[in-house]
mmCIF file of C-alpha atoms in Angstrom:
data_model
loop_
_atom_site.group_PDB
_atom_site.id
_atom_site.type_symbol
_atom_site.label_atom_id
_atom_site.label_comp_id
_atom_site.label_asym_id
_atom_site.label_seq_id
_atom_site.Cartn_x
_atom_site.Cartn_y
_atom_site.Cartn_z
ATOM 1 C CA UNK A 1 182.921 79.791 343.494
ATOM 2 C CA UNK A 2 186.113 78.394 344.071
ATOM 3 C CA UNK A 3 189.052 78.793 346.192
ATOM 4 C CA UNK A 4 192.193 78.182 344.787
ATOM 5 C CA UNK A 5 194.857 80.085 346.526
ATOM 6 C CA UNK A 6 194.951 80.715 350.243
ATOM 7 C CA UNK A 7 197.629 82.383 352.409
ATOM 8 C CA UNK A 8 198.401 83.974 355.639
ATOM 9 C CA UNK A 9 199.216 87.367 354.524
ATOM 10 C CA UNK A 10 200.213 88.703 358.101
ATOM 11 C CA UNK A 11 199.877 87.187 361.716
ATOM 12 C CA UNK A 12 198.447 89.624 364.750
ATOM 13 C CA UNK A 13 197.813 89.310 367.898
ATOM 14 C CA UNK A 14 194.008 89.427 367.633
ATOM 15 C CA UNK A 15 193.508 90.101 363.701
ATOM 16 C CA UNK A 16 194.607 87.612 360.407
ATOM 17 C CA UNK A 17 194.598 88.544 357.017
ATOM 18 C CA UNK A 18 194.646 85.919 354.382
ATOM 19 C CA UNK A 19 195.258 86.724 350.666
ATOM 20 C CA UNK A 20 192.451 84.633 348.882
ATOM 21 C CA UNK A 21 192.301 83.522 345.532
ATOM 22 C CA UNK A 22 188.781 82.237 344.114
ATOM 23 C CA UNK A 23 187.476 81.395 341.346
ATOM 24 C CA UNK A 24 184.566 82.318 339.631
ATOM 25 C CA UNK A 25 183.439 79.878 335.917
ATOM 26 C CA UNK A 26 187.095 81.314 334.263
ATOM 27 C CA UNK A 27 187.736 84.958 336.498
ATOM 28 C CA UNK A 28 189.821 84.628 339.133
ATOM 29 C CA UNK A 29 189.843 87.468 342.418
ATOM 30 C CA UNK A 30 191.697 88.378 344.300
ATOM 31 C CA UNK A 31 190.137 88.765 347.856
ATOM 32 C CA UNK A 32 191.805 89.815 351.129
ATOM 33 C CA UNK A 33 190.500 89.223 354.230
ATOM 34 C CA UNK A 34 190.400 89.715 358.318
ATOM 35 C CA UNK A 35 189.759 86.395 360.326
ATOM 36 C CA UNK A 36 187.781 87.072 363.368
ATOM 37 C CA UNK A 37 186.318 84.895 365.879
ATOM 38 C CA UNK A 38 182.696 86.440 365.913
ATOM 39 C CA UNK A 39 181.311 88.059 369.044
ATOM 40 C CA UNK A 40 178.324 88.527 370.416
ATOM 41 C CA UNK A 41 175.957 91.045 371.611
ATOM 42 C CA UNK A 42 173.016 91.704 373.733
ATOM 43 C CA UNK A 43 169.886 93.603 373.964
ATOM 44 C CA UNK A 44 169.653 93.323 377.602
ATOM 45 C CA UNK A 45 165.840 94.141 379.362
ATOM 46 C CA UNK A 46 165.525 95.407 382.896
ATOM 47 C CA UNK A 47 162.595 96.804 384.402
ATOM 48 C CA UNK A 48 161.624 98.843 380.770
ATOM 49 C CA UNK A 49 164.943 100.269 380.417
ATOM 50 C CA UNK A 50 167.644 98.994 378.405
ATOM 51 C CA UNK A 51 171.941 98.113 379.610
ATOM 52 C CA UNK A 52 174.293 99.722 377.546
ATOM 53 C CA UNK A 53 178.000 100.304 377.722
ATOM 54 C CA UNK A 54 180.251 103.488 376.698
ATOM 55 C CA UNK A 55 183.899 102.844 376.401
ATOM 56 C CA UNK A 56 185.820 104.027 374.217
ATOM 57 C CA UNK A 57 186.888 102.740 371.250
ATOM 58 C CA UNK A 58 190.385 103.880 370.240
ATOM 59 C CA UNK A 59 189.557 101.966 366.361
ATOM 60 C CA UNK A 60 186.992 104.904 365.126
ATOM 61 C CA UNK A 61 188.483 107.980 367.195
ATOM 62 C CA UNK A 62 185.808 107.658 370.381
ATOM 63 C CA UNK A 63 186.705 108.197 373.151
ATOM 64 C CA UNK A 64 182.574 106.977 374.915
ATOM 65 C CA UNK A 65 181.188 104.851 372.254
ATOM 66 C CA UNK A 66 177.755 103.972 372.721
ATOM 67 C CA UNK A 67 177.424 100.225 372.664
ATOM 68 C CA UNK A 68 175.256 96.864 373.989
ATOM 69 C CA UNK A 69 176.501 94.731 376.059
ATOM 70 C CA UNK A 70 179.287 92.725 374.120
ATOM 71 C CA UNK A 71 182.520 90.969 372.961
ATOM 72 C CA UNK A 72 183.816 88.245 371.124
ATOM 73 C CA UNK A 73 184.202 84.422 370.809
ATOM 74 C CA UNK A 74 187.650 84.133 371.861
ATOM 75 C CA UNK A 75 187.788 81.509 374.300
ATOM 76 C CA UNK A 76 187.675 78.234 372.738
ATOM 77 C CA UNK A 77 184.727 75.739 372.090
ATOM 78 C CA UNK A 78 182.746 78.564 373.820
ATOM 79 C CA UNK A 79 178.843 78.903 371.812
ATOM 80 C CA UNK A 80 177.758 82.415 371.187
ATOM 81 C CA UNK A 81 175.087 82.434 374.048
ATOM 82 C CA UNK A 82 176.868 81.107 376.531
ATOM 83 C CA UNK A 83 179.770 84.529 375.361
ATOM 84 C CA UNK A 84 176.272 86.770 375.235
ATOM 85 C CA UNK A 85 176.033 85.281 378.814
ATOM 86 C CA UNK A 86 179.311 85.668 379.484
ATOM 87 C CA UNK A 87 179.952 88.967 378.055
ATOM 88 C CA UNK A 88 176.709 90.377 380.204
ATOM 89 C CA UNK A 89 178.406 89.554 383.523
ATOM 90 C CA UNK A 90 181.267 90.661 382.908
ATOM 91 C CA UNK A 91 180.275 94.062 381.088
ATOM 92 C CA UNK A 92 177.442 94.970 383.429
ATOM 93 C CA UNK A 93 176.912 92.840 386.173
ATOM 94 C CA UNK A 94 173.840 90.284 385.556
ATOM 95 C CA UNK A 95 171.817 87.319 384.840
ATOM 96 C CA UNK A 96 168.689 87.350 382.420
ATOM 97 C CA UNK A 97 166.121 84.365 382.988
ATOM 98 C CA UNK A 98 165.349 84.764 378.199
ATOM 99 C CA UNK A 99 167.657 84.954 375.853
ATOM 100 C CA UNK A 100 166.544 84.443 372.737
ATOM 101 C CA UNK A 101 169.399 85.971 368.944
ATOM 102 C CA UNK A 102 167.249 88.912 367.565
ATOM 103 C CA UNK A 103 169.852 88.023 364.179
ATOM 104 C CA UNK A 104 172.941 86.269 363.444
ATOM 105 C CA UNK A 105 175.102 88.794 360.582
ATOM 106 C CA UNK A 106 179.186 89.134 358.941
ATOM 107 C CA UNK A 107 179.640 93.230 359.987
ATOM 108 C CA UNK A 108 181.518 93.475 356.430
ATOM 109 C CA UNK A 109 181.778 91.449 354.391
ATOM 110 C CA UNK A 110 183.520 92.441 351.948
ATOM 111 C CA UNK A 111 186.600 92.222 353.864
ATOM 112 C CA UNK A 112 186.652 90.096 356.637
ATOM 113 C CA UNK A 113 184.193 87.178 357.549
ATOM 114 C CA UNK A 114 183.486 88.207 361.821
ATOM 115 C CA UNK A 115 180.296 87.660 362.185
ATOM 116 C CA UNK A 116 178.428 88.348 365.197
ATOM 117 C CA UNK A 117 175.489 87.590 367.168
ATOM 118 C CA UNK A 118 172.653 89.236 368.056
ATOM 119 C CA UNK A 119 170.609 88.129 371.226
ATOM 120 C CA UNK A 120 167.853 89.620 373.836
ATOM 121 C CA UNK A 121 167.927 88.925 376.978
ATOM 122 C CA UNK A 122 165.333 89.466 379.540
ATOM 123 C CA UNK A 123 164.543 89.197 382.791
ATOM 124 C CA UNK A 124 167.898 90.329 383.844
ATOM 125 C CA UNK A 125 168.880 90.301 388.283
ATOM 126 C CA UNK A 126 171.605 91.629 389.455
ATOM 127 C CA UNK A 127 174.870 87.850 389.209
ATOM 128 C CA UNK A 128 175.966 87.047 392.851
ATOM 129 C CA UNK A 129 178.941 87.489 391.778
ATOM 130 C CA UNK A 130 180.910 89.980 389.444
ATOM 131 C CA UNK A 131 183.439 88.112 387.575
ATOM 132 C CA UNK A 132 186.867 90.292 386.738
ATOM 133 C CA UNK A 133 186.254 91.279 382.528
ATOM 134 C CA UNK A 134 188.663 92.949 380.942
ATOM 135 C CA UNK A 135 189.101 96.606 380.693
ATOM 136 C CA UNK A 136 186.186 96.561 382.733
ATOM 137 C CA UNK A 137 187.428 99.967 384.212
ATOM 138 C CA UNK A 138 187.225 101.692 381.011
ATOM 139 C CA UNK A 139 183.585 100.565 380.712
ATOM 140 C CA UNK A 140 180.405 102.321 381.941
ATOM 141 C CA UNK A 141 177.405 100.642 382.162
ATOM 142 C CA UNK A 142 174.099 103.407 381.694
ATOM 143 C CA UNK A 143 170.405 102.415 382.100
ATOM 144 C CA UNK A 144 167.973 103.939 378.471
ATOM 145 C CA UNK A 145 164.532 104.005 379.474
ATOM 146 C CA UNK A 146 162.398 101.788 376.790
ATOM 147 C CA UNK A 147 159.965 105.392 376.790
ATOM 148 C CA UNK A 148 162.761 107.042 374.519
ATOM 149 C CA UNK A 149 163.964 104.496 372.477
ATOM 150 C CA UNK A 150 163.474 106.368 369.147
ATOM 151 C CA UNK A 151 165.877 109.040 370.872
ATOM 152 C CA UNK A 152 168.702 106.569 371.934
ATOM 153 C CA UNK A 153 167.755 104.637 368.306
ATOM 154 C CA UNK A 154 168.902 108.490 366.976
ATOM 155 C CA UNK A 155 172.298 108.719 368.826
ATOM 156 C CA UNK A 156 173.734 105.561 367.446
ATOM 157 C CA UNK A 157 177.041 105.030 365.943
ATOM 158 C CA UNK A 158 177.721 100.953 366.000
ATOM 159 C CA UNK A 159 176.387 98.759 364.028
ATOM 160 C CA UNK A 160 175.522 95.692 366.416
ATOM 161 C CA UNK A 161 173.480 98.382 368.484
ATOM 162 C CA UNK A 162 171.658 99.633 365.739
ATOM 163 C CA UNK A 163 170.337 95.508 364.849
ATOM 164 C CA UNK A 164 169.688 95.152 368.247
ATOM 165 C CA UNK A 165 167.833 97.811 369.412
ATOM 166 C CA UNK A 166 165.701 98.408 365.820
ATOM 167 C CA UNK A 167 164.940 94.651 365.958
ATOM 168 C CA UNK A 168 163.458 95.085 369.244
ATOM 169 C CA UNK A 169 161.642 97.920 368.353
ATOM 170 C CA UNK A 170 159.940 96.274 366.041
ATOM 171 C CA UNK A 171 158.886 93.410 368.153
ATOM 172 C CA UNK A 172 157.035 96.370 370.723
ATOM 173 C CA UNK A 173 155.602 97.222 368.530
ATOM 174 C CA UNK B 1 192.614 108.216 375.573
ATOM 175 C CA UNK B 2 196.001 109.309 373.925
ATOM 176 C CA UNK B 3 198.077 107.717 370.865
ATOM 177 C CA UNK B 4 201.236 106.944 372.152
ATOM 178 C CA UNK B 5 202.281 105.045 369.265
ATOM 179 C CA UNK B 6 201.508 103.968 365.192
ATOM 180 C CA UNK B 7 203.032 101.759 362.958
ATOM 181 C CA UNK B 8 201.773 100.039 359.719
ATOM 182 C CA UNK B 9 202.591 96.128 360.407
ATOM 183 C CA UNK B 10 200.915 95.500 357.191
ATOM 184 C CA UNK B 11 200.546 97.092 353.656
ATOM 185 C CA UNK B 12 197.730 95.110 351.052
ATOM 186 C CA UNK B 13 196.225 96.329 347.868
ATOM 187 C CA UNK B 14 192.473 97.114 349.872
ATOM 188 C CA UNK B 15 193.275 96.951 353.655
ATOM 189 C CA UNK B 16 195.628 98.014 355.792
ATOM 190 C CA UNK B 17 196.675 97.001 359.796
ATOM 191 C CA UNK B 18 198.271 99.068 362.159
ATOM 192 C CA UNK B 19 199.057 98.680 365.830
ATOM 193 C CA UNK B 20 198.913 101.359 367.376
ATOM 194 C CA UNK B 21 199.070 102.041 371.487
ATOM 195 C CA UNK B 22 197.291 103.981 373.745
ATOM 196 C CA UNK B 23 197.536 105.599 376.979
ATOM 197 C CA UNK B 24 194.476 105.490 379.581
ATOM 198 C CA UNK B 25 195.610 107.204 382.023
ATOM 199 C CA UNK B 26 199.141 105.140 383.580
ATOM 200 C CA UNK B 27 197.010 102.088 382.093
ATOM 201 C CA UNK B 28 198.597 101.382 377.862
ATOM 202 C CA UNK B 29 196.727 99.327 375.308
ATOM 203 C CA UNK B 30 197.680 97.494 372.174
ATOM 204 C CA UNK B 31 195.224 97.659 369.297
ATOM 205 C CA UNK B 32 195.111 96.125 365.983
ATOM 206 C CA UNK B 33 192.445 98.552 363.393
ATOM 207 C CA UNK B 34 192.152 97.332 360.453
ATOM 208 C CA UNK B 35 192.349 100.407 358.201
ATOM 209 C CA UNK B 36 189.307 101.336 355.740
ATOM 210 C CA UNK B 37 187.814 103.830 353.709
ATOM 211 C CA UNK B 38 184.499 103.085 355.114
ATOM 212 C CA UNK B 39 181.151 102.060 352.278
ATOM 213 C CA UNK B 40 177.557 102.686 351.431
ATOM 214 C CA UNK B 41 174.526 100.923 351.530
ATOM 215 C CA UNK B 42 170.579 102.141 350.092
ATOM 216 C CA UNK B 43 167.823 100.366 350.198
ATOM 217 C CA UNK B 44 166.049 102.197 347.455
ATOM 218 C CA UNK B 45 162.407 101.550 346.899
ATOM 219 C CA UNK B 46 160.933 101.394 344.106
ATOM 220 C CA UNK B 47 156.680 101.449 343.304
ATOM 221 C CA UNK B 48 156.609 99.256 346.914
ATOM 222 C CA UNK B 49 159.544 97.298 346.755
ATOM 223 C CA UNK B 50 162.500 97.591 347.749
ATOM 224 C CA UNK B 51 166.107 96.819 345.625
ATOM 225 C CA UNK B 52 168.613 94.190 347.012
ATOM 226 C CA UNK B 53 171.413 92.633 345.210
ATOM 227 C CA UNK B 54 172.569 89.391 345.344
ATOM 228 C CA UNK B 55 176.332 88.123 344.618
ATOM 229 C CA UNK B 56 179.022 85.999 346.012
ATOM 230 C CA UNK B 57 180.946 87.559 349.555
ATOM 231 C CA UNK B 58 184.157 85.246 349.509
ATOM 232 C CA UNK B 59 185.152 86.949 352.785
ATOM 233 C CA UNK B 60 181.895 84.921 354.139
ATOM 234 C CA UNK B 61 182.024 81.827 352.243
ATOM 235 C CA UNK B 62 178.364 82.424 350.967
ATOM 236 C CA UNK B 63 177.928 82.020 347.377
ATOM 237 C CA UNK B 64 174.798 84.238 347.428
ATOM 238 C CA UNK B 65 174.479 86.919 350.148
ATOM 239 C CA UNK B 66 171.136 89.059 349.911
ATOM 240 C CA UNK B 67 172.630 92.558 350.921
ATOM 241 C CA UNK B 68 170.915 96.235 349.948
ATOM 242 C CA UNK B 69 173.408 97.728 346.952
ATOM 243 C CA UNK B 70 176.324 99.371 348.405
ATOM 244 C CA UNK B 71 180.056 99.796 347.266
ATOM 245 C CA UNK B 72 183.101 101.543 349.198
ATOM 246 C CA UNK B 73 184.335 104.792 349.324
ATOM 247 C CA UNK B 74 186.988 104.592 347.087
ATOM 248 C CA UNK B 75 187.067 107.387 344.487
ATOM 249 C CA UNK B 76 189.520 110.566 345.649
ATOM 250 C CA UNK B 77 187.062 113.253 347.250
ATOM 251 C CA UNK B 78 183.870 111.461 347.254
ATOM 252 C CA UNK B 79 180.989 112.231 350.086
ATOM 253 C CA UNK B 80 179.124 109.329 351.254
ATOM 254 C CA UNK B 81 175.990 111.415 348.981
ATOM 255 C CA UNK B 82 178.153 110.706 345.708
ATOM 256 C CA UNK B 83 178.897 107.462 345.932
ATOM 257 C CA UNK B 84 175.673 105.515 346.849
ATOM 258 C CA UNK B 85 174.553 107.933 343.799
ATOM 259 C CA UNK B 86 177.480 105.841 342.175
ATOM 260 C CA UNK B 87 176.892 102.684 343.127
ATOM 261 C CA UNK B 88 173.361 102.596 342.809
ATOM 262 C CA UNK B 89 173.664 103.782 339.033
ATOM 263 C CA UNK B 90 176.681 100.886 338.712
ATOM 264 C CA UNK B 91 174.959 98.060 340.641
ATOM 265 C CA UNK B 92 171.258 98.830 339.339
ATOM 266 C CA UNK B 93 171.499 101.201 336.880
ATOM 267 C CA UNK B 94 168.999 102.974 339.354
ATOM 268 C CA UNK B 95 168.576 107.082 340.121
ATOM 269 C CA UNK B 96 166.736 108.295 343.581
ATOM 270 C CA UNK B 97 165.255 111.785 343.689
ATOM 271 C CA UNK B 98 164.786 111.952 346.934
ATOM 272 C CA UNK B 99 168.231 111.043 348.932
ATOM 273 C CA UNK B 100 168.064 110.612 353.019
ATOM 274 C CA UNK B 101 170.347 109.624 355.757
ATOM 275 C CA UNK B 102 169.143 106.397 357.920
ATOM 276 C CA UNK B 103 172.206 105.497 359.716
ATOM 277 C CA UNK B 104 175.566 106.204 359.869
ATOM 278 C CA UNK B 105 177.688 103.421 361.608
ATOM 279 C CA UNK B 106 180.785 101.977 362.238
ATOM 280 C CA UNK B 107 180.497 97.983 361.658
ATOM 281 C CA UNK B 108 183.187 96.616 364.064
ATOM 282 C CA UNK B 109 184.776 99.765 366.436
ATOM 283 C CA UNK B 110 186.574 97.464 368.721
ATOM 284 C CA UNK B 111 188.982 96.550 365.013
ATOM 285 C CA UNK B 112 188.126 98.344 362.333
ATOM 286 C CA UNK B 113 187.706 102.135 361.363
ATOM 287 C CA UNK B 114 184.620 101.068 358.528
ATOM 288 C CA UNK B 115 182.326 103.857 359.103
ATOM 289 C CA UNK B 116 179.363 102.600 356.764
ATOM 290 C CA UNK B 117 176.218 105.395 355.443
ATOM 291 C CA UNK B 118 173.392 103.681 355.090
ATOM 292 C CA UNK B 119 170.256 106.005 353.086
ATOM 293 C CA UNK B 120 167.291 105.864 351.764
ATOM 294 C CA UNK B 121 166.632 106.567 348.419
ATOM 295 C CA UNK B 122 162.527 107.273 346.342
ATOM 296 C CA UNK B 123 161.233 108.174 343.166
ATOM 297 C CA UNK B 124 163.958 105.608 341.829
ATOM 298 C CA UNK B 125 163.650 105.321 337.774
ATOM 299 C CA UNK B 126 165.920 103.820 335.915
ATOM 300 C CA UNK B 127 169.165 105.771 334.456
ATOM 301 C CA UNK B 128 169.719 107.105 330.950
ATOM 302 C CA UNK B 129 173.139 104.744 330.764
ATOM 303 C CA UNK B 130 174.185 102.462 332.840
ATOM 304 C CA UNK B 131 178.076 102.731 333.753
ATOM 305 C CA UNK B 132 180.384 99.708 333.818
ATOM 306 C CA UNK B 133 180.698 97.585 337.541
ATOM 307 C CA UNK B 134 183.626 96.180 339.074
ATOM 308 C CA UNK B 135 182.375 92.567 338.874
ATOM 309 C CA UNK B 136 178.810 93.747 337.522
ATOM 310 C CA UNK B 137 178.433 90.431 335.815
ATOM 311 C CA UNK B 138 178.400 88.499 339.805
ATOM 312 C CA UNK B 139 176.224 90.762 341.141
ATOM 313 C CA UNK B 140 172.125 90.264 340.607
ATOM 314 C CA UNK B 141 169.706 93.373 341.267
ATOM 315 C CA UNK B 142 166.186 91.204 342.432
ATOM 316 C CA UNK B 143 162.595 92.966 343.960
ATOM 317 C CA UNK B 144 161.436 92.433 347.000
ATOM 318 C CA UNK B 145 157.493 93.467 347.930
ATOM 319 C CA UNK B 146 157.595 95.706 351.065
ATOM 320 C CA UNK B 147 154.079 93.208 352.013
ATOM 321 C CA UNK B 148 157.069 90.763 353.045
ATOM 322 C CA UNK B 149 160.250 92.941 354.872
ATOM 323 C CA UNK B 150 159.452 91.272 357.774
ATOM 324 C CA UNK B 151 160.564 88.185 356.034
ATOM 325 C CA UNK B 152 163.467 89.232 354.618
ATOM 326 C CA UNK B 153 164.696 91.026 357.602
ATOM 327 C CA UNK B 154 164.842 87.482 358.848
ATOM 328 C CA UNK B 155 165.958 86.320 355.622
ATOM 329 C CA UNK B 156 169.642 88.462 355.999
ATOM 330 C CA UNK B 157 172.876 88.553 357.355
ATOM 331 C CA UNK B 158 174.773 91.460 356.193
ATOM 332 C CA UNK B 159 174.754 94.293 359.684
ATOM 333 C CA UNK B 160 174.552 97.616 357.019
ATOM 334 C CA UNK B 161 171.414 95.457 354.813
ATOM 335 C CA UNK B 162 169.154 94.871 358.322
ATOM 336 C CA UNK B 163 169.822 98.227 359.386
ATOM 337 C CA UNK B 164 168.456 99.317 356.977
ATOM 338 C CA UNK B 165 166.296 97.552 356.594
ATOM 339 C CA UNK B 166 164.942 97.742 359.893
ATOM 340 C CA UNK B 167 165.063 101.833 359.432
ATOM 341 C CA UNK B 168 162.539 101.809 356.497
ATOM 342 C CA UNK B 169 160.509 98.889 358.786
ATOM 343 C CA UNK B 170 160.406 102.589 361.768
ATOM 344 C CA UNK B 171 159.555 104.514 359.307
ATOM 345 C CA UNK B 172 156.566 102.726 357.690
ATOM 346 C CA UNK B 173 154.411 102.019 361.492
#
């Protein structure tokens, strides 16, 4: 595939839409693409419990969506792992000794370049001083026992959270 | 949360962006939201193999992304299951006797209302007559043995595909 044309069709504060034309042999296709900086999600396990957050997600009309701690790669030059460390501290006031990338994936490759890195964090302890967080007042931290991981997985409706928890389940056998 | 204002900021052929304002108590937040009709993904298992497709995904710059058969809910009134049956026939020329919803989830609830239904299809056989498909000439159907499911999962970088395959793995024990 060869990109023949690209233009920014709309520029917002957090998102932009590009309209692009590609050639596949003698065919041409047009794609509307939402540009996204990428994101991270963190499966943080402490004392046989996994840390989750509940928060309002206006885009999907849900008051209290259950997710792993997560955030956007919106600081210049920040790596996914650095972002994950920052978000874990901001969202639930924790740090972790061991970090491992479980999966990286495109959330919806038909229309956005968003890529999410999902990490497993273990050796979790409180941070000495909790950094300030955007929207923190609307984020509720929740602990869930790993003995009820299957029930949790059945209740989750966020893609990165499902991937992280299903991967955790796979590794625990 | 209470929606205070909503306007269409950009309208494309396949996507639209709304800018909305919400009130949380005495705070107001603005969200840029990509409207999406929703999608389905199908984990189709036949003879101890899972059916996959490889296709160019221009949005993420990948020539041959490996995914489960999938598609958008773009026909009026179509249910997710009807859409899944249609896409399975269009993309790989198959039908299935048994259908089960594995998970439904939001692909990226921070900025889009896209919801994906991921189905498990078993009792898979060829359709009598394969319907025409958009872009079919750029979709390559691939079979992968379930004995190598872990290797496949490690190679996948599409969210709905990871969810479907990890859920399949969980249920096979």
